[in-house]
XYZ file of C-alpha atoms in Angstrom:
685
model
C -4.762 53.592 -10.921
C -4.065 52.047 -7.531
C -2.818 54.729 -5.053
C 0.504 53.716 -3.476
C 0.623 54.618 0.222
C 3.626 52.628 1.462
C 7.316 53.442 1.378
C 9.177 51.589 -1.426
C 12.286 51.395 0.830
C 11.058 50.208 4.237
C 7.339 49.604 3.735
C 6.349 52.373 6.157
C 3.331 54.651 5.669
C 3.707 57.571 3.209
C 2.244 61.012 3.904
C 1.821 63.733 1.232
C 3.427 67.076 2.060
C 2.852 69.684 -0.675
C 4.558 68.180 -3.798
C 6.394 65.353 -2.036
C 5.765 62.172 -0.082
C 7.499 61.562 3.280
C 7.853 58.158 5.001
C 6.722 58.394 8.632
C 9.017 55.513 9.602
C 12.373 56.040 7.828
C 11.826 59.752 6.923
C 12.565 59.040 3.252
C 11.401 61.718 0.810
C 9.991 60.821 -2.622
C 8.847 62.983 -5.520
C 5.540 62.661 -7.359
C 7.416 61.248 -10.351
C 9.009 58.467 -8.267
C 5.661 57.484 -6.763
C 3.979 57.518 -10.177
C 6.679 55.223 -11.591
C 6.131 52.826 -8.684
C 2.354 52.981 -9.224
C 2.742 52.151 -12.911
C 5.085 49.237 -12.177
C 2.782 47.790 -9.498
C -0.312 48.178 -11.683
C 1.510 46.513 -14.591
C 2.466 43.585 -12.329
C -1.137 43.296 -11.103
C -2.435 43.268 -14.675
C 0.029 40.527 -15.634
C -0.959 38.516 -12.550
C -4.678 38.872 -13.390
C -4.078 37.822 -16.989
C -2.107 34.744 -15.940
C -4.657 33.822 -13.274
C -7.589 34.166 -15.697
C -5.736 32.165 -18.373
C -5.042 29.328 -15.931
C -8.648 29.329 -14.696
C -9.940 29.320 -18.280
C -7.777 26.251 -19.004
C -9.182 24.489 -15.914
C -12.753 25.393 -16.987
C -12.101 24.096 -20.507
C -10.806 20.805 -19.066
C -13.776 20.548 -16.684
C -16.428 20.918 -19.423
C -14.719 18.196 -21.463
C -14.492 15.666 -18.597
C -16.241 12.340 -19.159
C -18.574 12.981 -16.200
C -19.408 16.634 -15.559
C -19.232 18.221 -12.094
C -21.697 21.132 -11.849
C -20.057 22.351 -8.650
C -16.548 22.494 -10.145
C -17.728 24.211 -13.366
C -19.754 26.743 -11.354
C -16.809 27.620 -9.049
C -14.372 28.061 -11.953
C -16.868 30.258 -13.819
C -17.297 32.496 -10.799
C -13.515 32.743 -10.326
C -13.162 34.063 -13.895
C -16.017 36.563 -13.365
C -14.169 38.002 -10.370
C -11.694 39.547 -12.822
C -13.714 39.544 -16.059
C -17.417 40.128 -15.190
C -18.470 40.206 -18.875
C -16.724 36.973 -19.961
C -19.198 35.052 -22.140
C -18.046 31.506 -21.275
C -17.977 32.192 -17.525
C -21.448 33.816 -17.595
C -22.916 30.984 -19.673
C -21.704 28.146 -17.449
C -22.586 30.029 -14.270
C -26.136 30.502 -15.516
C -26.855 26.943 -16.739
C -25.312 25.346 -13.607
C -27.146 27.493 -11.063
C -29.829 25.345 -9.432
C -32.295 28.243 -8.969
C -32.754 28.620 -12.753
C -35.575 26.634 -14.371
C -35.282 24.827 -17.687
C -37.437 27.529 -19.324
C -35.074 30.248 -18.086
C -32.054 28.329 -19.415
C -33.705 27.914 -22.827
C -34.590 31.619 -22.957
C -30.985 32.498 -22.061
C -29.652 30.289 -24.879
C -32.113 31.708 -27.430
C -31.093 35.278 -26.577
C -27.343 34.743 -27.092
C -25.912 36.759 -29.981
C -24.173 33.919 -31.812
C -22.822 36.229 -34.474
C -20.586 37.744 -31.837
C -19.805 34.463 -30.048
C -19.962 32.143 -33.072
C -16.741 30.328 -32.149
C -18.320 29.123 -28.874
C -21.455 27.533 -30.349
C -19.714 24.108 -30.464
C -18.969 24.281 -26.711
C -22.556 25.272 -25.874
C -24.027 22.521 -28.062
C -21.716 19.789 -26.747
C -22.484 20.686 -23.132
C -26.247 20.948 -23.622
C -26.568 17.727 -25.663
C -24.694 15.820 -22.942
C -27.058 17.382 -20.388
C -30.160 16.828 -22.517
C -33.488 17.373 -20.782
C -36.860 16.946 -22.572
C -37.564 20.650 -22.019
C -34.596 21.948 -23.988
C -34.921 19.680 -27.031
C -36.758 22.313 -29.119
C -34.339 25.031 -27.986
C -31.324 23.036 -29.152
C -32.984 22.239 -32.479
C -33.520 25.960 -33.047
C -29.912 26.677 -32.079
C -28.606 24.150 -34.625
C -30.956 25.474 -37.336
C -29.959 29.102 -36.780
C -26.209 28.590 -36.600
C -25.301 25.822 -39.024
C -27.976 24.930 -41.580
C -27.393 27.703 -44.101
C -23.597 27.728 -44.311
C -22.296 24.576 -42.572
C -24.408 21.667 -43.779
C -21.913 19.002 -42.633
C -21.857 20.357 -39.064
C -25.642 20.754 -39.199
C -26.110 17.086 -40.104
C -23.557 15.971 -37.498
C -25.165 17.846 -34.601
C -28.719 17.059 -35.740
C -27.862 13.333 -35.811
C -26.142 13.481 -32.458
C -29.059 15.345 -30.865
C -31.530 12.841 -32.307
C -29.538 9.873 -30.972
C -29.266 11.387 -27.494
C -32.981 12.250 -27.505
C -33.801 8.679 -28.514
C -31.691 7.342 -25.618
C -33.566 9.550 -23.183
C -36.910 8.534 -24.684
C -36.117 4.786 -24.666
C -35.049 4.859 -21.023
C -31.316 4.175 -21.488
C -30.599 6.636 -18.678
C -33.662 5.712 -16.588
C -32.271 4.043 -13.453
C -35.729 3.082 -12.167
C -36.160 0.492 -14.956
C -35.597 -3.090 -13.837
C -32.753 -4.736 -15.764
C -31.376 -8.269 -15.857
C -27.714 -7.737 -14.934
C -25.430 -5.047 -13.487
C -21.914 -5.217 -15.001
C -19.063 -4.100 -12.686
C -15.655 -3.519 -14.263
C -12.541 -1.359 -14.528
C -12.308 1.302 -17.248
C -9.005 -0.360 -18.229
C -10.898 -3.536 -19.237
C -13.215 -1.970 -21.847
C -12.420 -4.636 -24.455
C -13.789 -7.333 -22.100
C -16.859 -5.178 -21.358
C -17.560 -4.825 -25.086
C -17.320 -8.605 -25.521
C -19.752 -9.164 -22.628
C -22.217 -6.522 -23.912
C -22.193 -8.114 -27.375
C -23.100 -11.520 -25.905
C -25.787 -9.995 -23.649
C -27.410 -8.348 -26.670
C -27.316 -11.642 -28.577
C -29.097 -13.420 -25.712
C -31.613 -10.588 -25.266
C -30.462 -9.946 -21.688
C -30.968 -6.350 -20.537
C -28.023 -4.814 -18.716
C -26.616 -1.792 -16.908
C -23.124 -0.666 -17.954
C -21.991 2.671 -16.539
C -20.304 3.635 -19.800
C -23.635 3.439 -21.642
C -26.322 3.948 -19.007
C -24.990 6.775 -16.827
C -25.638 10.376 -17.866
C -22.409 12.271 -18.533
C -23.973 15.728 -18.358
C -24.043 18.388 -15.670
C -24.244 17.053 -12.119
C -23.025 13.595 -13.183
C -20.197 13.629 -10.623
C -22.445 14.756 -7.764
C -25.031 12.046 -8.558
C -22.586 9.288 -9.530
C -22.590 7.178 -6.327
C -26.349 7.386 -5.860
C -26.897 6.414 -9.514
C -24.713 3.297 -9.162
C -26.553 2.198 -6.014
C -29.954 2.692 -7.660
C -28.846 0.684 -10.688
C -27.589 -2.221 -8.531
C -30.901 -2.278 -6.636
C -32.898 -2.514 -9.886
C -30.791 -5.243 -11.530
C -31.718 -8.899 -10.945
C -28.142 -10.223 -11.102
C -24.566 -8.925 -10.740
C -21.612 -9.678 -13.059
C -18.105 -8.737 -11.897
C -15.375 -8.653 -14.572
C -12.570 -9.580 -12.213
C -9.037 -8.585 -13.215
C -5.883 -7.112 -11.723
C -7.261 -3.706 -12.754
C -10.693 -4.074 -11.118
C -9.334 -5.438 -7.837
C -7.450 -2.277 -6.913
C -8.635 0.124 -4.221
C -8.953 2.893 -6.851
C -11.533 1.012 -8.939
C -15.214 1.770 -8.274
C -16.069 -1.934 -8.623
C -14.073 -2.783 -5.496
C -14.451 0.561 -3.728
C -18.195 1.178 -4.185
C -20.183 -1.438 -6.109
C -19.199 -4.691 -4.358
C -19.535 -3.174 -0.825
C -23.012 -1.891 -1.767
C -23.956 -5.342 -3.089
C -23.037 -6.781 0.324
C -25.048 -4.044 2.038
C -28.110 -4.952 -0.071
C -27.713 -8.630 0.854
C -27.820 -7.735 4.539
C -30.848 -5.465 4.130
C -32.822 -8.165 2.301
C -31.842 -11.112 4.538
C -33.511 -12.196 7.801
C -32.181 -10.472 10.918
C -30.277 -13.529 12.184
C -27.867 -13.409 9.210
C -27.112 -9.680 9.156
C -24.339 -9.850 11.753
C -22.689 -12.968 10.277
C -22.486 -12.558 6.520
C -20.376 -15.708 6.096
C -23.288 -17.898 7.226
C -25.948 -16.207 5.061
C -27.525 -18.784 2.661
C -27.136 -18.017 -1.054
C -30.899 -17.786 -1.554
C -30.919 -14.480 0.363
C -28.223 -12.939 -1.837
C -28.600 -11.297 -5.248
C -27.314 -13.872 -7.780
C -23.811 -12.995 -8.991
C -21.111 -14.249 -11.339
C -17.388 -13.548 -11.326
C -15.664 -13.533 -14.738
C -11.932 -14.001 -14.154
C -9.513 -12.216 -16.491
C -5.740 -12.767 -16.391
C -3.551 -14.887 -14.107
C -4.630 -13.754 -10.656
C -8.062 -14.767 -9.301
C -9.820 -12.725 -6.663
C -10.118 -13.587 -3.009
C -6.369 -13.379 -2.500
C -4.178 -11.015 -0.493
C -5.739 -7.532 -0.438
C -9.049 -8.788 -1.925
C -10.710 -10.300 1.138
C -14.021 -8.511 0.577
C -14.282 -9.923 -2.967
C -13.749 -13.449 -1.667
C -16.381 -12.893 1.037
C -19.055 -11.435 -1.258
C -18.572 -14.107 -3.968
C -18.163 -17.046 -1.576
C -20.331 -19.964 -2.725
C -20.538 -18.823 -6.360
C -18.630 -20.461 -9.184
C -15.879 -18.598 -11.007
C -16.052 -18.320 -14.797
C -13.001 -18.056 -17.037
C -14.630 -16.979 -20.332
C -17.439 -14.592 -21.286
C -19.674 -17.292 -22.835
C -19.874 -19.401 -19.660
C -20.376 -16.259 -17.535
C -23.359 -15.169 -19.669
C -24.679 -18.741 -19.542
C -24.658 -18.564 -15.736
C -26.510 -15.222 -15.846
C -29.063 -16.778 -18.207
C -29.571 -19.700 -15.808
C -30.092 -17.337 -12.883
C -32.741 -15.423 -14.834
C -34.623 -18.446 -16.213
C -34.854 -20.782 -13.223
C -35.151 -20.636 -9.468
C -31.500 -21.460 -9.077
C -31.447 -22.133 -5.336
C -34.955 -23.411 -4.643
C -35.748 -25.557 -7.735
C -32.463 -27.432 -8.140
C -32.930 -31.072 -7.132
C -30.341 -33.063 -5.242
C -29.628 -35.087 -8.383
C -29.147 -31.903 -10.461
C -26.924 -30.457 -7.801
C -24.833 -33.631 -7.671
C -24.488 -33.734 -11.471
C -23.468 -30.080 -11.562
C -20.898 -30.566 -8.824
C -19.453 -33.689 -10.474
C -19.218 -31.951 -13.842
C -17.454 -28.983 -12.260
C -15.058 -31.258 -10.410
C -14.244 -33.157 -13.621
C -13.565 -29.893 -15.454
C -11.300 -28.631 -12.711
C -9.498 -31.961 -12.500
C -8.836 -31.947 -16.220
C -7.395 -28.422 -16.032
C -5.176 -29.137 -13.043
C -3.698 -32.595 -13.686
C -0.888 -31.480 -15.985
C -0.218 -28.309 -13.969
C -0.020 -30.262 -10.698
C 2.391 -32.803 -12.132
C 4.636 -30.087 -13.521
C 4.418 -28.083 -10.296
C 5.251 -31.125 -8.206
C 8.269 -31.874 -10.402
C 9.487 -28.280 -10.142
C 9.030 -28.362 -6.367
C 11.037 -31.590 -6.065
C 13.804 -30.200 -8.287
C 13.897 -26.977 -6.296
C 14.022 -28.857 -2.993
C 16.768 -31.137 -4.307
C 18.779 -28.131 -5.463
C 18.253 -26.385 -2.125
C 19.323 -29.551 -0.283
C 22.448 -29.840 -2.441
C 23.368 -26.193 -1.896
C 22.766 -26.551 1.847
C 24.974 -29.655 2.070
C 27.769 -27.949 0.119
C 27.469 -24.891 2.332
C 27.579 -27.037 5.494
C 30.678 -28.890 4.260
C 32.404 -25.594 3.493
C 31.391 -24.110 6.850
C 32.614 -27.225 8.689
C 35.937 -27.034 6.860
C 36.323 -23.347 7.695
C 35.357 -24.006 11.322
C 37.904 -26.802 11.700
C 40.648 -24.620 10.220
C 39.677 -21.764 12.526
C 39.593 -24.036 15.595
C 42.970 -25.560 14.736
C 44.513 -22.098 14.416
C 42.887 -20.923 17.654
C 44.135 -23.887 19.679
C 47.653 -23.472 18.262
C 47.587 -19.794 19.198
C 46.311 -20.686 22.657
C 49.034 -23.300 23.197
C 51.661 -20.811 22.104
C 50.256 -18.170 24.442
C 50.226 -20.559 27.398
C 53.814 -21.640 26.609
C 54.923 -18.019 26.436
C 53.097 -17.274 29.677
C 54.814 -20.193 31.440
C 58.206 -19.116 30.162
C 57.618 -15.590 31.377
C 56.595 -16.843 34.818
C 59.743 -19.006 35.098
C 61.922 -16.067 34.087
C 59.998 -13.414 36.021
C 62.803 -12.750 38.525
C 65.398 -12.309 35.762
C 63.201 -10.184 33.437
C 61.918 -8.049 36.372
C 58.514 -7.778 34.663
C 55.764 -6.105 36.640
C 53.704 -8.717 38.546
C 50.348 -7.100 37.694
C 51.206 -7.307 33.983
C 51.834 -11.055 34.304
C 48.512 -11.483 36.093
C 46.755 -9.530 33.370
C 48.271 -11.767 30.697
C 47.246 -14.783 32.784
C 43.694 -13.474 32.904
C 43.547 -12.964 29.142
C 44.800 -16.498 28.521
C 42.389 -17.916 31.104
C 39.474 -16.122 29.417
C 40.499 -17.503 26.016
C 40.742 -20.982 27.495
C 37.235 -20.553 28.917
C 35.936 -19.594 25.445
C 37.646 -22.597 23.895
C 35.827 -24.942 26.339
C 32.536 -23.009 25.993
C 32.426 -23.237 22.189
C 34.322 -26.518 21.844
C 37.032 -24.922 19.757
C 40.041 -27.267 19.639
C 38.850 -29.131 22.750
C 35.759 -31.099 23.674
C 32.973 -28.723 24.650
C 32.689 -28.528 28.464
C 30.641 -25.731 30.069
C 31.846 -26.541 33.614
C 35.505 -26.257 32.575
C 34.603 -22.998 30.769
C 33.084 -21.575 33.986
C 36.212 -22.487 36.002
C 38.466 -20.583 33.576
C 36.082 -17.616 33.377
C 36.033 -17.405 37.205
C 39.841 -17.363 37.395
C 40.045 -14.485 34.923
C 36.989 -12.652 36.301
C 38.357 -12.617 39.867
C 41.420 -10.818 38.490
C 39.088 -8.091 37.177
C 39.236 -9.059 33.487
C 36.082 -7.429 32.074
C 35.425 -9.798 29.148
C 35.666 -12.823 31.476
C 33.280 -11.144 33.949
C 30.777 -10.666 31.132
C 31.196 -14.286 29.988
C 30.760 -15.573 33.552
C 27.602 -13.471 33.903
C 26.251 -15.031 30.731
C 26.939 -18.551 32.042
C 25.010 -17.732 35.240
C 22.168 -16.296 33.151
C 21.956 -19.320 30.813
C 22.694 -21.929 33.491
C 25.571 -23.210 31.350
C 28.144 -25.170 33.447
C 26.686 -23.771 36.658
C 23.271 -23.497 38.322
C 21.188 -20.731 36.784
C 21.236 -17.615 38.971
C 19.963 -14.292 37.595
C 21.261 -12.270 40.559
C 24.806 -13.604 40.142
C 24.506 -12.901 36.413
C 23.589 -9.271 37.153
C 26.481 -8.988 39.663
C 29.109 -10.041 37.077
C 27.502 -8.071 34.225
C 27.644 -4.978 36.431
C 31.344 -5.487 37.285
C 32.220 -5.678 33.600
C 29.846 -2.865 32.650
C 31.442 -0.448 35.091
C 34.744 -1.080 33.315
C 33.128 0.093 30.076
C 32.567 -3.353 28.545
C 29.926 -2.649 25.848
C 28.440 -6.144 25.657
C 28.110 -6.335 29.454
C 26.466 -2.903 29.501
C 23.943 -4.130 26.944
C 23.301 -7.386 28.861
C 22.843 -5.420 32.114
C 20.385 -3.135 30.317
C 18.406 -6.180 29.132
C 18.260 -7.559 32.695
C 16.872 -4.220 33.972
C 14.446 -4.100 31.025
C 13.100 -7.624 31.713
C 13.415 -7.515 35.523
C 15.653 -10.595 35.631
C 17.795 -10.772 38.775
C 16.960 -7.164 39.534
C 13.816 -5.045 39.941
C 12.454 -4.025 36.543
C 13.559 -0.474 35.761
C 13.200 0.856 32.201
C 15.124 4.048 32.972
C 18.130 2.096 34.295
C 17.907 -0.168 31.232
C 18.017 2.829 28.913
C 21.039 4.293 30.745
C 23.051 1.113 30.144
C 21.806 0.805 26.538
C 23.036 4.355 25.891
C 26.501 3.594 27.316
C 26.882 0.556 25.075
C 25.240 2.167 22.044
C 27.584 5.142 22.158
C 30.465 2.665 21.885
C 28.908 1.411 18.637
C 27.534 -1.875 20.035
C 24.862 -2.794 17.461
C 22.504 -4.790 19.693
C 22.420 -1.971 22.248
C 21.642 0.529 19.477
C 18.764 -1.709 18.409
C 17.508 -2.039 22.017
C 17.710 1.740 22.482
C 15.703 2.194 19.275
C 13.003 -0.112 20.701
C 12.924 1.900 23.950
C 12.346 5.156 22.026
C 9.763 3.487 19.782
C 7.749 2.121 22.731
C 8.346 5.052 25.104
C 9.846 2.783 27.778
C 12.328 4.512 30.070
C 12.356 7.574 27.800
C 9.783 9.862 26.212
C 8.438 8.169 23.102
C 10.242 9.529 20.043
C 9.880 7.651 16.758
C 12.419 9.867 15.009
C 15.142 8.953 17.551
C 14.093 5.312 17.295
C 14.787 5.453 13.553
C 18.199 7.082 14.168
C 19.318 4.229 16.465
C 17.794 1.513 14.258
C 19.767 2.946 11.348
C 23.072 2.876 13.278
C 22.550 -0.793 14.165
C 21.211 -1.672 10.705
C 24.289 -0.260 8.998
C 26.362 -2.705 11.061
C 24.301 -5.574 9.636
C 22.102 -6.195 12.711
C 19.133 -8.035 11.171
C 16.386 -7.103 13.679
C 17.329 -3.433 13.323
C 17.266 -3.716 9.528
C 13.787 -5.243 9.749
C 12.459 -2.567 12.142
C 13.955 0.195 10.007
C 12.181 -1.266 6.985
C 8.889 -1.253 8.933
C 9.407 2.428 9.847
C 9.944 3.398 6.209
C 6.931 1.305 5.154
C 4.552 2.889 7.698
C 6.140 6.369 7.720
C 6.691 6.193 11.489
C 9.507 8.510 12.559
C 10.582 9.046 8.956
C 8.995 10.085 5.652
C 7.147 7.114 4.156
C 9.289 5.514 1.454
C 8.353 2.063 0.133
C 11.586 1.759 -1.874
C 13.714 2.307 1.262
C 11.509 -0.188 3.124
C 12.142 -2.809 0.439
C 15.902 -2.150 0.589
C 16.081 -2.792 4.361
C 13.678 -5.760 4.251
C 15.924 -7.304 1.600
C 19.100 -6.848 3.697
C 17.480 -8.632 6.653
C 15.798 -11.232 4.442
C 19.091 -12.199 2.794
C 20.453 -12.870 6.290
C 17.599 -15.332 6.833
C 15.283 -13.169 8.979
C 11.871 -14.802 8.434
C 9.608 -11.819 9.061
C 11.600 -9.661 6.630
C 11.440 -12.450 4.060
C 7.650 -12.400 4.375
C 7.489 -8.581 4.240
C 9.680 -8.525 1.129
C 7.385 -11.074 -0.488
C 4.372 -8.948 0.418
C 5.991 -5.866 -1.191
C 6.548 -7.874 -4.375
C 2.914 -9.005 -4.249
C 1.485 -5.506 -3.780
C 4.032 -3.752 -6.002
C 4.934 -1.489 -3.070
C 8.350 0.109 -3.568
C 9.211 -2.390 -6.277
C 7.702 -3.665 -9.528
C 4.912 -6.155 -8.862
C 6.179 -9.728 -9.294
C 4.066 -12.634 -8.041
C 6.813 -15.225 -8.662
C 9.253 -13.290 -6.466
C 6.495 -12.905 -3.863
C 6.044 -16.696 -3.748
C 9.825 -17.243 -3.553
C 10.155 -15.075 -0.414
C 6.915 -16.393 1.123
C 8.398 -19.892 0.742
C 11.691 -18.934 2.424
C 9.796 -17.538 5.429
C 7.364 -20.476 5.441
C 10.266 -22.957 5.613
C 11.255 -21.223 8.874
C 7.740 -21.951 10.211
C 6.537 -18.335 9.880
C 2.771 -18.928 10.079
C 1.489 -15.928 8.115
C 3.849 -16.773 5.260
C 2.655 -20.400 5.295
C -0.983 -19.276 5.090
C -0.360 -16.801 2.247
C 1.755 -19.359 0.394
C -1.203 -21.756 0.643
C -3.446 -19.061 -0.863
C -0.999 -18.573 -3.750
C -0.913 -22.304 -4.553
C -4.684 -22.594 -4.173
C -5.349 -19.810 -6.666
C -2.338 -20.055 -8.970
C -0.704 -16.762 -7.995
C 2.930 -16.704 -9.108
C 2.850 -20.511 -9.418
C 0.620 -23.029 -11.137
C -2.468 -23.857 -9.136
C -1.907 -26.944 -6.939
C -4.517 -27.801 -4.263
C -2.329 -30.537 -2.709
C 0.574 -28.188 -1.989
C -1.891 -25.520 -0.886
C -3.401 -27.959 1.636
C 0.084 -28.898 2.905
C 1.016 -25.287 3.675
C -2.424 -24.459 5.054
C -2.215 -27.367 7.525
C 1.297 -26.341 8.571
C 0.090 -22.787 9.219
C -2.515 -24.129 11.664
C -0.096 -26.383 13.577
C 1.273 -24.770 16.725
């Protein structure tokens, strides 16, 4: 029984006084009976906790000993955890003993022989399965005895099953199936999700008498398999003459050992075996210094594309194969001739011509169909664009007509009011204010060519008239004309002067423009802190561009202490108003997890909003999310669609990746001509 020495009320220390307990902190008094009840309850809770903990650990141990590849370290730790609470547990003691490195094989065999299987009969299957998978020559006799003593008399079927299994495993060990020092013809790299292709390849290799290493068959699954896994793969690659990569969407993911471990080690071996001058520039290393390799392509997407750069680099110069028979034929050729040294120029030319003819035959129909689809898509896009332009022009003309009519009416009203000013007794300052508003509108009409012929100089004259009366919007417009050099000689200082006049009247756009001038040091000494002050004034009025600029300041730590979380807050305010750059930046924050919890789905949502407004970089990013399947279901056709939209806006990265897609048939039919077109455009400045 665990002695309770704390107060059940306040947690203070209890002290025994004759037949009672007294709390030294709250002075509570408790009888022996109360304390005993508490002790029983606590001990019952502890027992339940121990039982649950042991049950969970037993489940984990059971899972661990049935894993495909066994981890001695994990099994040993779980066994010891169980023994903490149940020192006499048979399963925990057994797996602790056989996985402890200090025990010899003789000691393990003696331990197995001394187990009372009458008492632990139900665990014999577990012991046998584990030991057969971990078969060592020294415990062969011990396991035979174990099978004889436990099954032969009463369970003949199980006896035959385990005897056969033990014999097969012993034969594998004897024949060298698990011996990684044996030189083999080919190392097969693959994803566990492509087993059906591996089985097809192995069948053909056996038919041709080509020896091979396949992890599923040639790697020991017994104790310590996990700890020795990487080293075993490297040793196998070193001792194989050639390398076959079953290349699929499954095997080209970062989680697959083929891409994560085996291909990088193949590259490392190439560098170790090549002359020193090629070790720092792998791309220029001649093929004769590399271990011969073949890439068997499965599915629609070849390697060497986005996210698979290392595959493209390691297999550069080697031909791709699209069926198992031709892949095995290439392996056979590597093994039976000096592929790089013996090939004559005539043989090389014939091989290249034959390959070109094969590729041409495959691509002719696809190219024609792809070209037709491209022309139809371009024609449709052109038609939609023309219709949209006609509609926009119609809407613009209607808007301009209405604006000029409104302006004429306003000027007529203004003139009438001026003529009747003495009779109406209207305040003179009010008339001037109305004059200024009309003058500013007239300036806008000339600036944008709305209802009148566009004339920047006339626009400036009207803006000046209104600005000199203190009309804030006109002051801002005049500042912009000075900044752009529209209708007047460009003058940054004058621009700042008029922006400041309007800004001090609380004009949000002018405050933002003044902030930009301070940020860039245009017409005024560069001052990030002043820029941020003006951005804040405009942003707090809900001006979207200022909110976006303030977000950039927080993101870059310019004029304020860097704070990615605040940057996200301001980007979000601007993004919700439809400001495209803010929507794009907000998407980037969600994608990278900068200033906000990483969320690919949110990133896709904001990239899409900006992309649908025609923002090229967001169009590319959305395409990339479709390609990678980040935040949205993987869809190569959608990826190509958005790459193309960005590429048409001369976004270079999109043009390059679109070229890669056409070159390799990702999301579209393979078409080298279109690929070359986009590749050349991506290189043009």
